GROMACS .gro file of C-alpha atoms in nm:
model
  354
    1UNK     CA    1  10.064   7.783  12.032
    2UNK     CA    2  10.163   8.122  11.849
    3UNK     CA    3  10.400   8.212  12.134
    4UNK     CA    4  10.578   7.872  12.140
    5UNK     CA    5  10.590   7.878  11.723
    6UNK     CA    6  10.730   8.225  11.746
    7UNK     CA    7  10.951   8.111  11.994
    8UNK     CA    8  11.061   7.777  11.777
    9UNK     CA    9  11.123   7.996  11.458
   10UNK     CA   10  11.338   8.251  11.699
   11UNK     CA   11  11.560   8.005  11.827
   12UNK     CA   12  11.578   7.818  11.470
   13UNK     CA   13  11.695   8.148  11.331
   14UNK     CA   14  11.964   8.212  11.566
   15UNK     CA   15  12.092   7.836  11.514
   16UNK     CA   16  12.086   7.839  11.185
   17UNK     CA   17  12.271   8.160  11.157
   18UNK     CA   18  12.531   7.997  11.289
   19UNK     CA   19  12.530   7.650  11.170
   20UNK     CA   20  12.312   7.601  10.866
   21UNK     CA   21  12.260   7.226  10.873
   22UNK     CA   22  12.078   7.231  11.201
   23UNK     CA   23  11.756   7.323  11.009
   24UNK     CA   24  11.770   7.006  10.862
   25UNK     CA   25  11.845   6.758  11.156
   26UNK     CA   26  11.706   6.642  11.480
   27UNK     CA   27  11.320   6.689  11.374
   28UNK     CA   28  11.201   6.432  11.589
   29UNK     CA   29  11.336   6.619  11.884
   30UNK     CA   30  11.217   6.945  11.764
   31UNK     CA   31  10.855   6.769  11.712
   32UNK     CA   32  10.881   6.650  12.066
   33UNK     CA   33  11.016   6.962  12.219
   34UNK     CA   34  10.748   7.154  12.046
   35UNK     CA   35  10.433   6.970  12.160
   36UNK     CA   36  10.589   6.973  12.506
   37UNK     CA   37  10.630   7.350  12.527
   38UNK     CA   38  10.272   7.373  12.368
   39UNK     CA   39  10.139   7.102  12.666
   40UNK     CA   40  10.341   7.344  12.927
   41UNK     CA   41  10.175   7.668  12.777
   42UNK     CA   42   9.845   7.581  12.915
   43UNK     CA   43   9.949   7.559  13.285
   44UNK     CA   44  10.152   7.885  13.225
   45UNK     CA   45   9.971   8.207  13.362
   46UNK     CA   46   9.862   8.465  13.106
   47UNK     CA   47  10.024   8.724  13.299
   48UNK     CA   48  10.291   8.842  13.227
   49UNK     CA   49  10.451   8.646  13.003
   50UNK     CA   50  10.158   8.630  12.751
   51UNK     CA   51   9.951   8.923  12.798
   52UNK     CA   52  10.281   9.190  12.862
   53UNK     CA   53  10.572   9.019  12.723
   54UNK     CA   54  10.480   8.844  12.407
   55UNK     CA   55  10.156   9.086  12.351
   56UNK     CA   56  10.411   9.382  12.280
   57UNK     CA   57  10.645   9.142  12.103
   58UNK     CA   58  10.362   9.026  11.885
   59UNK     CA   59  10.265   9.363  11.813
   60UNK     CA   60  10.580   9.481  11.711
   61UNK     CA   61  10.647   9.175  11.488
   62UNK     CA   62  10.324   9.176  11.317
   63UNK     CA   63  10.377   9.554  11.189
   64UNK     CA   64  10.716   9.468  11.079
   65UNK     CA   65  10.534   9.154  10.920
   66UNK     CA   66  10.281   9.392  10.750
   67UNK     CA   67  10.588   9.534  10.542
   68UNK     CA   68  10.710   9.210  10.445
   69UNK     CA   69  10.372   9.114  10.354
   70UNK     CA   70  10.328   9.407  10.092
   71UNK     CA   71  10.681   9.319   9.962
   72UNK     CA   72  10.550   8.965   9.910
   73UNK     CA   73  10.239   9.064   9.747
   74UNK     CA   74  10.419   9.300   9.545
   75UNK     CA   75  10.627   9.009   9.401
   76UNK     CA   76  10.349   8.806   9.369
   77UNK     CA   77  10.145   9.067   9.139
   78UNK     CA   78  10.456   9.093   8.926
   79UNK     CA   79  10.515   8.751   8.893
   80UNK     CA   80  10.135   8.690   8.811
   81UNK     CA   81  10.147   8.949   8.527
   82UNK     CA   82  10.460   8.861   8.384
   83UNK     CA   83  10.351   8.473   8.385
   84UNK     CA   84  10.030   8.538   8.163
   85UNK     CA   85  10.195   8.797   7.933
   86UNK     CA   86  10.453   8.528   7.892
   87UNK     CA   87  10.139   8.285   7.810
   88UNK     CA   88  10.013   8.536   7.591
   89UNK     CA   89  10.361   8.567   7.393
   90UNK     CA   90  10.374   8.181   7.366
   91UNK     CA   91  10.014   8.166   7.202
   92UNK     CA   92  10.088   8.434   6.987
   93UNK     CA   93  10.426   8.244   6.863
   94UNK     CA   94  10.184   7.945   6.797
   95UNK     CA   95   9.890   8.160   6.641
   96UNK     CA   96   9.934   8.546   6.613
   97UNK     CA   97   9.608   8.686   6.822
   98UNK     CA   98   9.558   8.372   7.003
   99UNK     CA   99   9.722   8.514   7.290
  100UNK     CA  100   9.480   8.814   7.334
  101UNK     CA  101   9.243   8.581   7.596
  102UNK     CA  102   9.520   8.587   7.843
  103UNK     CA  103   9.566   8.992   7.814
  104UNK     CA  104   9.217   9.024   7.833
  105UNK     CA  105   9.259   8.815   8.137
  106UNK     CA  106   9.498   9.068   8.310
  107UNK     CA  107   9.269   9.360   8.208
  108UNK     CA  108   8.977   9.177   8.404
  109UNK     CA  109   9.123   9.118   8.685
  110UNK     CA  110   9.272   9.482   8.690
  111UNK     CA  111   8.877   9.608   8.698
  112UNK     CA  112   8.773   9.365   8.914
  113UNK     CA  113   9.052   9.436   9.167
  114UNK     CA  114   8.977   9.803   9.106
  115UNK     CA  115   8.631   9.797   9.174
  116UNK     CA  116   8.661   9.591   9.479
  117UNK     CA  117   8.864   9.846   9.604
  118UNK     CA  118   8.625  10.156   9.502
  119UNK     CA  119   8.346   9.925   9.684
  120UNK     CA  120   8.570   9.899   9.997
  121UNK     CA  121   8.650  10.265  10.017
  122UNK     CA  122   8.268  10.353   9.943
  123UNK     CA  123   8.151  10.128  10.228
  124UNK     CA  124   8.424  10.260  10.499
  125UNK     CA  125   8.275  10.620  10.429
  126UNK     CA  126   7.917  10.450  10.485
  127UNK     CA  127   7.992  10.290  10.792
  128UNK     CA  128   8.291  10.436  10.933
  129UNK     CA  129   8.269  10.804  10.837
  130UNK     CA  130   8.080  10.941  11.163
  131UNK     CA  131   8.409  11.073  11.301
  132UNK     CA  132   8.688  11.300  11.139
  133UNK     CA  133   8.974  11.083  11.246
  134UNK     CA  134   8.817  10.807  11.078
  135UNK     CA  135   8.726  11.011  10.747
  136UNK     CA  136   9.116  11.143  10.753
  137UNK     CA  137   9.183  10.753  10.736
  138UNK     CA  138   9.006  10.697  10.453
  139UNK     CA  139   9.042  11.015  10.251
  140UNK     CA  140   9.429  10.947  10.324
  141UNK     CA  141   9.415  10.564  10.162
  142UNK     CA  142   9.234  10.711   9.883
  143UNK     CA  143   9.493  10.966   9.809
  144UNK     CA  144   9.761  10.695   9.843
  145UNK     CA  145   9.550  10.429   9.600
  146UNK     CA  146   9.529  10.742   9.347
  147UNK     CA  147   9.917  10.863   9.367
  148UNK     CA  148  10.054  10.487   9.343
  149UNK     CA  149   9.846  10.444   9.053
  150UNK     CA  150   9.908  10.765   8.854
  151UNK     CA  151  10.299  10.700   8.915
  152UNK     CA  152  10.287  10.354   8.752
  153UNK     CA  153  10.071  10.492   8.454
  154UNK     CA  154  10.292  10.780   8.415
  155UNK     CA  155  10.601  10.523   8.338
  156UNK     CA  156  10.689  10.226   8.165
  157UNK     CA  157  10.803  10.033   8.556
  158UNK     CA  158  10.577   9.798   8.711
  159UNK     CA  159  10.194   9.688   8.580
  160UNK     CA  160   9.845   9.783   8.608
  161UNK     CA  161   9.775   9.463   8.758
  162UNK     CA  162  10.038   9.496   9.065
  163UNK     CA  163   9.892   9.844   9.131
  164UNK     CA  164   9.539   9.669   9.161
  165UNK     CA  165   9.665   9.431   9.424
  166UNK     CA  166   9.868   9.705   9.635
  167UNK     CA  167   9.548   9.937   9.634
  168UNK     CA  168   9.310   9.649   9.738
  169UNK     CA  169   9.571   9.603  10.008
  170UNK     CA  170   9.586   9.929  10.110
  171UNK     CA  171   9.224   9.962  10.141
  172UNK     CA  172   9.213   9.621  10.358
  173UNK     CA  173   9.460   9.793  10.581
  174UNK     CA  174   9.222  10.137  10.591
  175UNK     CA  175   8.964   9.909  10.760
  176UNK     CA  176   9.183   9.738  10.981
  177UNK     CA  177   9.254  10.075  11.126
  178UNK     CA  178   8.951  10.229  11.129
  179UNK     CA  179   8.767   9.902  11.312
  180UNK     CA  180   9.051   9.928  11.595
  181UNK     CA  181   8.884  10.263  11.678
  182UNK     CA  182   8.794  10.230  12.064
  183UNK     CA  183   8.492  10.556  12.035
  184UNK     CA  184   8.165  10.359  12.011
  185UNK     CA  185   8.027  10.648  11.774
  186UNK     CA  186   8.327  10.606  11.535
  187UNK     CA  187   8.317  10.234  11.520
  188UNK     CA  188   7.999  10.058  11.462
  189UNK     CA  189   8.169   9.703  11.498
  190UNK     CA  190   8.247   9.790  11.862
  191UNK     CA  191   8.135   9.479  12.045
  192UNK     CA  192   8.106   9.246  11.764
  193UNK     CA  193   8.373   8.958  11.675
  194UNK     CA  194   8.519   9.076  11.348
  195UNK     CA  195   8.493   8.770  11.163
  196UNK     CA  196   8.523   8.935  10.805
  197UNK     CA  197   8.890   9.099  10.938
  198UNK     CA  198   9.009   8.761  11.076
  199UNK     CA  199   8.929   8.545  10.765
  200UNK     CA  200   9.095   8.841  10.542
  201UNK     CA  201   9.421   8.847  10.760
  202UNK     CA  202   9.438   8.487  10.766
  203UNK     CA  203   9.386   8.403  10.382
  204UNK     CA  204   9.668   8.709  10.330
  205UNK     CA  205   9.871   8.488  10.588
  206UNK     CA  206   9.838   8.182  10.398
  207UNK     CA  207   9.944   8.312  10.060
  208UNK     CA  208  10.220   8.519  10.187
  209UNK     CA  209  10.331   8.171  10.376
  210UNK     CA  210  10.274   7.970  10.069
  211UNK     CA  211  10.497   8.227   9.866
  212UNK     CA  212  10.759   8.277  10.120
  213UNK     CA  213  10.796   7.855  10.084
  214UNK     CA  214  10.769   7.869   9.725
  215UNK     CA  215  11.028   8.148   9.633
  216UNK     CA  216  11.293   7.978   9.902
  217UNK     CA  217  11.280   7.662   9.717
  218UNK     CA  218  11.227   7.771   9.397
  219UNK     CA  219  11.575   8.003   9.450
  220UNK     CA  220  11.742   7.674   9.512
  221UNK     CA  221  11.632   7.502   9.193
  222UNK     CA  222  11.657   7.765   8.918
  223UNK     CA  223  12.003   7.915   9.062
  224UNK     CA  224  12.236   7.933   8.765
  225UNK     CA  225  12.537   7.886   9.008
  226UNK     CA  226  12.338   7.543   9.119
  227UNK     CA  227  12.323   7.416   8.771
  228UNK     CA  228  12.532   7.083   8.746
  229UNK     CA  229  12.785   7.039   8.509
  230UNK     CA  230  12.832   6.756   8.273
  231UNK     CA  231  13.165   6.581   8.280
  232UNK     CA  232  13.275   6.288   8.040
  233UNK     CA  233  13.406   5.973   8.180
  234UNK     CA  234  13.575   5.695   7.953
  235UNK     CA  235  13.866   5.473   8.018
  236UNK     CA  236  14.173   5.506   7.836
  237UNK     CA  237  14.216   5.274   7.565
  238UNK     CA  238  14.505   5.166   7.312
  239UNK     CA  239  14.516   5.354   6.975
  240UNK     CA  240  14.533   5.021   6.783
  241UNK     CA  241  14.203   4.838   6.710
  242UNK     CA  242  14.411   4.508   6.808
  243UNK     CA  243  14.285   4.330   7.106
  244UNK     CA  244  14.576   4.373   7.371
  245UNK     CA  245  14.564   3.994   7.536
  246UNK     CA  246  14.827   4.132   7.803
  247UNK     CA  247  14.480   4.314   7.953
  248UNK     CA  248  14.251   4.074   8.149
  249UNK     CA  249  13.880   4.047   8.076
  250UNK     CA  250  13.716   4.227   8.318
  251UNK     CA  251  13.376   4.144   8.465
  252UNK     CA  252  13.095   4.412   8.359
  253UNK     CA  253  13.018   4.490   8.700
  254UNK     CA  254  13.383   4.574   8.752
  255UNK     CA  255  13.459   4.741   8.446
  256UNK     CA  256  13.537   5.143   8.509
  257UNK     CA  257  13.232   5.363   8.448
  258UNK     CA  258  13.175   5.542   8.129
  259UNK     CA  259  12.970   5.825   7.985
  260UNK     CA  260  12.852   6.128   8.152
  261UNK     CA  261  12.845   6.226   8.481
  262UNK     CA  262  12.739   6.540   8.689
  263UNK     CA  263  12.946   6.733   8.897
  264UNK     CA  264  12.777   6.776   9.249
  265UNK     CA  265  13.038   6.994   9.399
  266UNK     CA  266  12.916   7.331   9.317
  267UNK     CA  267  12.546   7.224   9.361
  268UNK     CA  268  12.652   7.124   9.764
  269UNK     CA  269  12.858   7.417   9.819
  270UNK     CA  270  12.597   7.669   9.654
  271UNK     CA  271  12.323   7.496   9.908
  272UNK     CA  272  12.566   7.546  10.190
  273UNK     CA  273  12.628   7.877  10.121
  274UNK     CA  274  12.271   7.925  10.044
  275UNK     CA  275  12.165   7.781  10.373
  276UNK     CA  276  12.399   8.046  10.586
  277UNK     CA  277  12.237   8.324  10.429
  278UNK     CA  278  11.905   8.213  10.331
  279UNK     CA  279  11.803   7.999  10.599
  280UNK     CA  280  11.804   8.177  10.937
  281UNK     CA  281  11.620   8.484  10.723
  282UNK     CA  282  11.300   8.222  10.620
  283UNK     CA  283  11.301   8.114  11.040
  284UNK     CA  284  11.300   8.506  11.096
  285UNK     CA  285  10.994   8.538  10.874
  286UNK     CA  286  10.798   8.219  10.988
  287UNK     CA  287  10.847   8.408  11.351
  288UNK     CA  288  10.711   8.712  11.195
  289UNK     CA  289  10.404   8.539  11.085
  290UNK     CA  290  10.373   8.347  11.424
  291UNK     CA  291  10.362   8.728  11.567
  292UNK     CA  292  10.071   8.818  11.296
  293UNK     CA  293   9.870   8.529  11.328
  294UNK     CA  294   9.871   8.571  11.715
  295UNK     CA  295   9.741   8.968  11.629
  296UNK     CA  296   9.507   8.886  11.367
  297UNK     CA  297   9.286   8.595  11.585
  298UNK     CA  298   9.321   8.832  11.909
  299UNK     CA  299   9.276   9.190  11.770
  300UNK     CA  300   9.633   9.304  11.820
  301UNK     CA  301   9.553   9.222  12.173
  302UNK     CA  302   9.373   9.518  12.284
  303UNK     CA  303   9.118   9.447  12.574
  304UNK     CA  304   8.988   9.779  12.641
  305UNK     CA  305   8.779  10.047  12.482
  306UNK     CA  306   8.657  10.414  12.506
  307UNK     CA  307   8.290  10.395  12.580
  308UNK     CA  308   8.079  10.679  12.682
  309UNK     CA  309   8.445  10.893  12.731
  310UNK     CA  310   8.519  10.623  12.980
  311UNK     CA  311   8.726  10.316  12.973
  312UNK     CA  312   8.561   9.986  12.988
  313UNK     CA  313   8.627   9.631  12.886
  314UNK     CA  314   8.448   9.556  12.568
  315UNK     CA  315   8.333   9.221  12.396
  316UNK     CA  316   8.550   9.293  12.101
  317UNK     CA  317   8.924   9.337  12.164
  318UNK     CA  318   8.996   9.449  11.834
  319UNK     CA  319   8.999   9.826  11.940
  320UNK     CA  320   9.264  10.076  12.031
  321UNK     CA  321   9.432  10.367  11.956
  322UNK     CA  322   9.766  10.216  11.957
  323UNK     CA  323   9.699   9.968  11.742
  324UNK     CA  324   9.538  10.218  11.478
  325UNK     CA  325   9.869  10.401  11.462
  326UNK     CA  326  10.082  10.063  11.448
  327UNK     CA  327   9.875   9.955  11.138
  328UNK     CA  328   9.861  10.280  11.000
  329UNK     CA  329  10.235  10.301  10.992
  330UNK     CA  330  10.257   9.980  10.804
  331UNK     CA  331   9.994  10.079  10.563
  332UNK     CA  332  10.220  10.389  10.452
  333UNK     CA  333  10.529  10.186  10.464
  334UNK     CA  334  10.384   9.963  10.177
  335UNK     CA  335  10.249  10.217   9.972
  336UNK     CA  336  10.585  10.430   9.978
  337UNK     CA  337  10.774  10.083   9.924
  338UNK     CA  338  10.569  10.024   9.603
  339UNK     CA  339  10.590  10.393   9.490
  340UNK     CA  340  10.982  10.340   9.521
  341UNK     CA  341  10.958  10.051   9.328
  342UNK     CA  342  10.833  10.258   9.028
  343UNK     CA  343  11.047  10.567   9.087
  344UNK     CA  344  11.381  10.422   9.177
  345UNK     CA  345  11.415  10.330   8.828
  346UNK     CA  346  11.360  10.646   8.690
  347UNK     CA  347  11.590  10.845   8.927
  348UNK     CA  348  11.897  10.605   8.881
  349UNK     CA  349  11.852  10.472   8.527
  350UNK     CA  350  12.221  10.341   8.550
  351UNK     CA  351  12.103  10.069   8.831
  352UNK     CA  352  11.981   9.779   8.764
  353UNK     CA  353  11.674   9.680   8.971
  354UNK     CA  354  11.557   9.391   8.860
   0.00000   0.00000   0.00000
């Protein structure tokens, strides 16, 4: 199903890039085609379409989505912090000092997230610290967390809550890396199903999916150019107060409209232009999400492990050095991207990064 879903959204992205209206049309045909493809995929052999072609496409797509997911989490964290700060300010305007509860909630969230990060790093050292390679991954992740937190605290950009969220995400990616190690003595989870990793991965995917959909629809709702402008309608009346008997009396239903109406031309044109520039991007993100879900459920698709310096099939497919490298790259791209959001306003103070 993930292959069919990824194919569906990829084709939708291409179609809506040239004709945005196709995203809202022919849904019964789309549903029927999708269901037929899902049923047909049961009869298609895994090799080479699924185990070769889609496996590699999904790996690269999932890696790209890890970066997008980090951007989404940054956006979620910034909005989370701004929302609670605004609620604190609103309470203070009503009764001074009553908004401190929201600031305490932000601080408590930061403490909880950083505590989870410290516990997670400690558990990684305890369970996966038997190999130098794993220790390097965990230590570099810890240094990345220290660096992004220090950079954020050294300036006025960002928020500690955002840094806490990203620190937890970096810890999760570190766990994902070391749990893919194909060496038996380096990976105590080798041969076991990674229920925890799958649960966390699908939860993050659900958050990303919900936030992506909400952000897209919210952009349409709150776009300043999409605000409808009122226009007065009135019928021309004689200046004199006397009744003009030459004008026939009209039935109320036939009289010209009066009052205020809302101009919709701007909204319609804006929706059309927004669809042309954003709908296809939304479908691309959905296709990448399908790739990430496929990799989360199959452990990035690796079916071999190195046991006793030989290559054997393992009960747990979630192993492989290539997968470790892919996740490691996405982890450091995520760290550097967040640090850049903090450093860029200092390096280019004349630019607007809001």
